[in-house]
Amino acid sequence: MNNELFICSATKGKKEDTLLWQTKDHSLEVFFKEGNKDSLQQVYNKAIDFAIKENLDHIVLCHDDIILENFDYEKLKTHFETYDVLGVAGASQIKIQEPALWHLMGGGFQGGNLHGAVAHLNKGKKSMTAFGPYPHQALIMDGVFLAISRKAFKKIRFAEDCPAGFHFYDLAYTLDASLAGLKCGVIDAYITHASPGLREYTDDWKAGQAWFFERYADYADKIVRV
């Protein structure tokens, strides 16, 4: 295992069935939590515990349905000279309101507060969603890909009291990091995501949104920016 970097992903099935495993560079070590029934908050906090125990410098936490296109750890390390938490999509300013989706709270594509780009895979074809200019500091970031420095993961943990095990973990983590004075940054790490994103407001997602609003009640309906 790389003594500087730990990459972790959770999957409900076997790692061999995931897009991440099938497409990753053979030399790239990725730990998969297979047959996962835990929340991402629990899985990722265990990854943090492992990284602290092993005295690792950085962790990457990502979805299992992505392609890490031309993954370059050396390039990530140059971004860590500026930022404490790295992502591929996020917003530098938000208004905490319904619906609590990062890009909508950021004002949508016309607001000028969105940053990053992610390719999406549909029926074997890729298309790019460009959110806005990057590299750029962000207040909150999407959890499809997060790279976290030791400085950040020793200070900020994922909120396991969130009732939505696969939603809001990312927004809460990056917002907590930003509010704690750490720097989140959207960078030029190219990934392809096989999911189009949230398709419906499920009961699980709605419970997570209610939790999110309660957690950040002091900022409700206010503009929050980096």
Short mmCIF file of C-alpha atoms in Angstrom, two decimals:
data_model
loop_
_atom_site.label_atom_id
_atom_site.label_comp_id
_atom_site.label_asym_id
_atom_site.label_seq_id
_atom_site.Cartn_x
_atom_site.Cartn_y
_atom_site.Cartn_z
CA MET A 1 0.00 0.00 0.00
CA ASN A 2 1.15 3.52 -0.75
CA ASN A 3 2.46 4.91 2.54
CA GLU A 4 1.13 8.36 1.68
CA LEU A 5 -2.29 7.72 0.14
CA PHE A 6 -5.33 5.57 0.99
CA ILE A 7 -8.18 5.27 -1.52
CA CYS A 8 -11.49 3.93 -0.23
CA SER A 9 -14.82 3.12 -1.85
CA ALA A 10 -17.91 1.27 -0.63
CA THR A 11 -20.00 -1.10 -2.72
CA LYS A 12 -23.08 -3.18 -1.96
CA GLY A 13 -21.73 -6.09 -3.99
CA LYS A 14 -18.31 -7.32 -5.03
CA LYS A 15 -15.50 -5.00 -6.07
CA GLU A 16 -15.05 -6.86 -9.36
CA ASP A 17 -18.53 -5.74 -10.40
CA THR A 18 -17.84 -2.03 -9.92
CA LEU A 19 -16.93 0.41 -12.66
CA LEU A 20 -14.12 1.76 -10.47
CA TRP A 21 -12.44 -1.63 -10.17
CA GLN A 22 -12.94 -2.55 -13.82
CA THR A 23 -11.44 0.69 -15.13
CA LYS A 24 -8.79 1.65 -12.59
CA ASP A 25 -5.09 1.56 -13.37
CA HIS A 26 -3.79 -1.87 -12.34
CA SER A 27 -1.04 -0.25 -10.30
CA LEU A 28 -3.52 1.86 -8.31
CA GLU A 29 -4.45 0.36 -4.95
CA VAL A 30 -8.06 0.89 -3.89
CA PHE A 31 -9.69 -0.53 -0.76
CA PHE A 32 -13.30 -1.59 -1.29
CA LYS A 33 -15.78 -2.10 1.55
CA GLU A 34 -17.58 -4.99 -0.16
CA GLY A 35 -21.11 -6.08 0.68
CA ASN A 36 -21.52 -2.76 2.42
CA LYS A 37 -24.58 -2.17 4.57
CA ASP A 38 -23.17 0.73 6.60
CA SER A 39 -23.68 4.41 5.93
CA LEU A 40 -20.98 6.20 3.98
CA GLN A 41 -20.38 8.28 7.09
CA GLN A 42 -19.45 5.13 9.01
CA VAL A 43 -17.31 3.70 6.22
CA TYR A 44 -15.46 6.96 5.70
CA ASN A 45 -14.83 7.54 9.40
CA LYS A 46 -13.28 4.07 9.56
CA ALA A 47 -11.09 5.09 6.64
CA ILE A 48 -10.09 8.20 8.60
CA ASP A 49 -9.29 6.08 11.66
CA PHE A 50 -7.11 3.82 9.52
CA ALA A 51 -5.31 6.76 7.93
CA ILE A 52 -4.57 8.30 11.32
CA LYS A 53 -3.35 4.98 12.73
CA GLU A 54 -1.09 4.38 9.73
CA ASN A 55 0.11 7.99 9.71
CA LEU A 56 -0.98 8.53 6.11
CA ASP A 57 -0.88 11.94 4.43
CA HIS A 58 -4.00 11.83 2.27
CA ILE A 59 -7.17 9.82 1.69
CA VAL A 60 -9.43 9.65 -1.35
CA LEU A 61 -13.08 8.74 -0.76
CA CYS A 62 -15.09 8.10 -3.91
CA HIS A 63 -18.12 6.39 -5.37
CA ASP A 64 -17.79 2.92 -6.85
CA ASP A 65 -19.46 3.89 -10.15
CA ILE A 66 -16.77 6.24 -11.43
CA ILE A 67 -13.77 6.09 -13.73
CA LEU A 68 -10.66 7.78 -12.38
CA GLU A 69 -9.43 9.19 -15.66
CA ASN A 70 -5.64 9.55 -15.67
CA PHE A 71 -5.44 9.60 -11.86
CA ASP A 72 -2.32 11.56 -10.87
CA TYR A 73 -1.40 11.59 -7.19
CA GLU A 74 1.55 13.90 -7.78
CA LYS A 75 -0.82 16.46 -9.27
CA LEU A 76 -3.16 16.09 -6.30
CA LYS A 77 -0.27 16.84 -3.97
CA THR A 78 0.36 20.14 -5.73
CA HIS A 79 -3.28 21.09 -5.08
CA PHE A 80 -2.87 20.13 -1.43
CA GLU A 81 -0.32 22.94 -1.19
CA THR A 82 -3.31 25.30 -1.56
CA TYR A 83 -6.32 23.35 -0.28
CA ASP A 84 -7.05 20.95 2.59
CA VAL A 85 -9.97 19.11 0.96
CA LEU A 86 -10.20 18.54 -2.79
CA GLY A 87 -13.21 17.79 -4.97
CA VAL A 88 -14.34 17.90 -8.58
CA ALA A 89 -17.55 19.92 -8.21
CA GLY A 90 -18.82 22.42 -5.68
CA ALA A 91 -20.08 25.89 -4.84
CA SER A 92 -18.23 28.87 -3.42
CA GLN A 93 -21.43 30.52 -2.17
CA ILE A 94 -24.74 29.02 -1.07
CA LYS A 95 -28.07 29.92 0.43
CA ILE A 96 -29.25 27.11 2.70
CA GLN A 97 -32.78 26.47 1.49
CA GLU A 98 -34.96 23.82 -0.15
CA PRO A 99 -34.14 21.76 -2.06
CA ALA A 100 -30.77 21.24 -0.36
CA LEU A 101 -28.80 20.29 -3.45
CA TRP A 102 -25.37 21.90 -3.61
CA HIS A 103 -25.74 23.26 -7.14
CA LEU A 104 -29.21 24.72 -6.49
CA MET A 105 -28.21 26.24 -3.15
CA GLY A 106 -25.27 27.68 -5.08
CA GLY A 107 -27.62 29.55 -7.37
CA GLY A 108 -27.67 27.14 -10.30
CA PHE A 109 -25.70 27.46 -13.50
CA GLN A 110 -26.52 31.16 -13.87
CA GLY A 111 -25.32 32.19 -10.41
CA GLY A 112 -21.60 32.15 -11.10
CA ASN A 113 -20.89 30.32 -7.83
CA LEU A 114 -20.50 26.79 -9.21
CA HIS A 115 -17.14 25.24 -10.03
CA GLY A 116 -15.77 22.09 -11.60
CA ALA A 117 -16.62 19.61 -14.33
CA VAL A 118 -17.69 15.96 -14.33
CA ALA A 119 -18.16 13.62 -17.27
CA HIS A 120 -21.25 11.40 -17.23
CA LEU A 121 -21.59 7.98 -18.81
CA ASN A 122 -24.82 6.95 -20.53
CA LYS A 123 -25.17 3.90 -22.78
CA GLY A 124 -21.43 3.81 -23.40
CA LYS A 125 -21.16 7.47 -24.35
CA LYS A 126 -19.67 10.28 -22.29
CA SER A 127 -20.82 13.86 -21.99
CA MET A 128 -19.28 16.62 -19.90
CA THR A 129 -21.17 18.71 -17.36
CA ALA A 130 -19.25 21.94 -16.82
CA PHE A 131 -20.32 23.74 -13.65
CA GLY A 132 -17.90 26.65 -13.66
CA PRO A 133 -14.24 27.78 -13.48
CA TYR A 134 -11.68 25.83 -11.50
CA PRO A 135 -9.34 25.41 -9.63
CA HIS A 136 -11.38 27.48 -7.20
CA GLN A 137 -12.03 27.56 -3.48
CA ALA A 138 -15.41 26.11 -2.52
CA LEU A 139 -17.68 26.21 0.51
CA ILE A 140 -19.32 22.83 -0.17
CA MET A 141 -18.48 20.03 -2.59
CA ASP A 142 -20.08 16.94 -4.08
CA GLY A 143 -18.96 13.63 -2.62
CA VAL A 144 -18.51 11.69 -5.85
CA PHE A 145 -14.77 12.28 -5.31
CA LEU A 146 -13.17 13.81 -2.23
CA ALA A 147 -9.47 13.89 -1.42
CA ILE A 148 -8.67 14.90 2.15
CA SER A 149 -5.41 15.95 3.76
CA ARG A 150 -4.22 14.74 7.14
CA LYS A 151 -4.69 18.27 8.49
CA ALA A 152 -8.39 18.06 7.61
CA PHE A 153 -9.24 14.44 8.49
CA LYS A 154 -7.62 14.77 11.91
CA LYS A 155 -9.91 17.73 12.61
CA ILE A 156 -13.19 16.93 10.81
CA ARG A 157 -15.14 13.67 10.84
CA PHE A 158 -18.27 12.63 8.98
CA ALA A 159 -21.51 13.16 10.88
CA GLU A 160 -22.82 9.68 11.65
CA ASP A 161 -26.04 11.03 13.16
CA CYS A 162 -27.30 11.93 9.68
CA PRO A 163 -30.32 9.68 8.99
CA ALA A 164 -29.54 9.50 5.26
CA GLY A 165 -26.66 7.08 4.86
CA PHE A 166 -25.84 8.07 1.29
CA HIS A 167 -26.87 11.73 1.17
CA PHE A 168 -25.64 14.93 2.82
CA TYR A 169 -22.47 13.28 4.17
CA ASP A 170 -20.47 15.27 1.63
CA LEU A 171 -22.20 18.63 2.06
CA ALA A 172 -21.93 18.43 5.84
CA TYR A 173 -18.28 17.36 5.77
CA THR A 174 -17.11 20.07 3.41
CA LEU A 175 -19.26 22.75 5.01
CA ASP A 176 -17.94 21.78 8.46
CA ALA A 177 -14.39 21.95 7.10
CA SER A 178 -15.00 25.39 5.59
CA LEU A 179 -16.63 26.73 8.75
CA ALA A 180 -13.66 25.41 10.75
CA GLY A 181 -11.28 27.52 8.69
CA LEU A 182 -10.00 24.77 6.38
CA LYS A 183 -9.87 25.35 2.63
CA CYS A 184 -11.92 23.23 0.26
CA GLY A 185 -10.99 23.44 -3.40
CA VAL A 186 -12.51 22.26 -6.67
CA ILE A 187 -9.63 21.08 -8.82
CA ASP A 188 -8.92 19.61 -12.26
CA ALA A 189 -9.18 15.91 -11.40
CA TYR A 190 -10.97 14.29 -14.31
CA ILE A 191 -13.57 11.64 -13.46
CA THR A 192 -16.45 10.00 -15.29
CA HIS A 193 -19.57 9.18 -13.27
CA ALA A 194 -22.01 6.51 -14.39
CA SER A 195 -24.88 8.00 -12.38
CA PRO A 196 -26.90 11.04 -13.45
CA GLY A 197 -27.29 12.07 -9.81
CA LEU A 198 -30.37 12.31 -7.61
CA ARG A 199 -33.44 11.08 -9.51
CA GLU A 200 -36.13 11.65 -6.89
CA TYR A 201 -36.60 13.07 -3.42
CA THR A 202 -36.86 9.80 -1.49
CA ASP A 203 -37.97 9.58 2.13
CA ASP A 204 -34.33 8.88 3.02
CA TRP A 205 -33.18 12.02 1.23
CA LYS A 206 -35.96 14.11 2.82
CA ALA A 207 -34.92 12.91 6.28
CA GLY A 208 -31.35 13.92 5.46
CA GLN A 209 -32.48 17.34 4.30
CA ALA A 210 -34.40 17.93 7.54
CA TRP A 211 -31.29 16.92 9.48
CA PHE A 212 -29.15 19.25 7.34
CA PHE A 213 -31.45 22.21 7.99
CA GLU A 214 -31.48 21.53 11.73
CA ARG A 215 -27.69 21.15 11.85
CA TYR A 216 -27.14 24.48 10.10
CA ALA A 217 -30.19 26.32 11.45
CA ASP A 218 -28.05 29.37 12.24
CA TYR A 219 -27.43 29.81 8.51
CA ALA A 220 -30.97 29.16 7.24
CA ASP A 221 -31.97 31.47 4.36
CA LYS A 222 -28.68 33.33 4.68
CA ILE A 223 -25.96 33.71 2.07
CA VAL A 224 -22.87 31.79 3.15
CA ARG A 225 -19.66 32.21 1.17
CA VAL A 226 -15.97 31.44 1.41
#
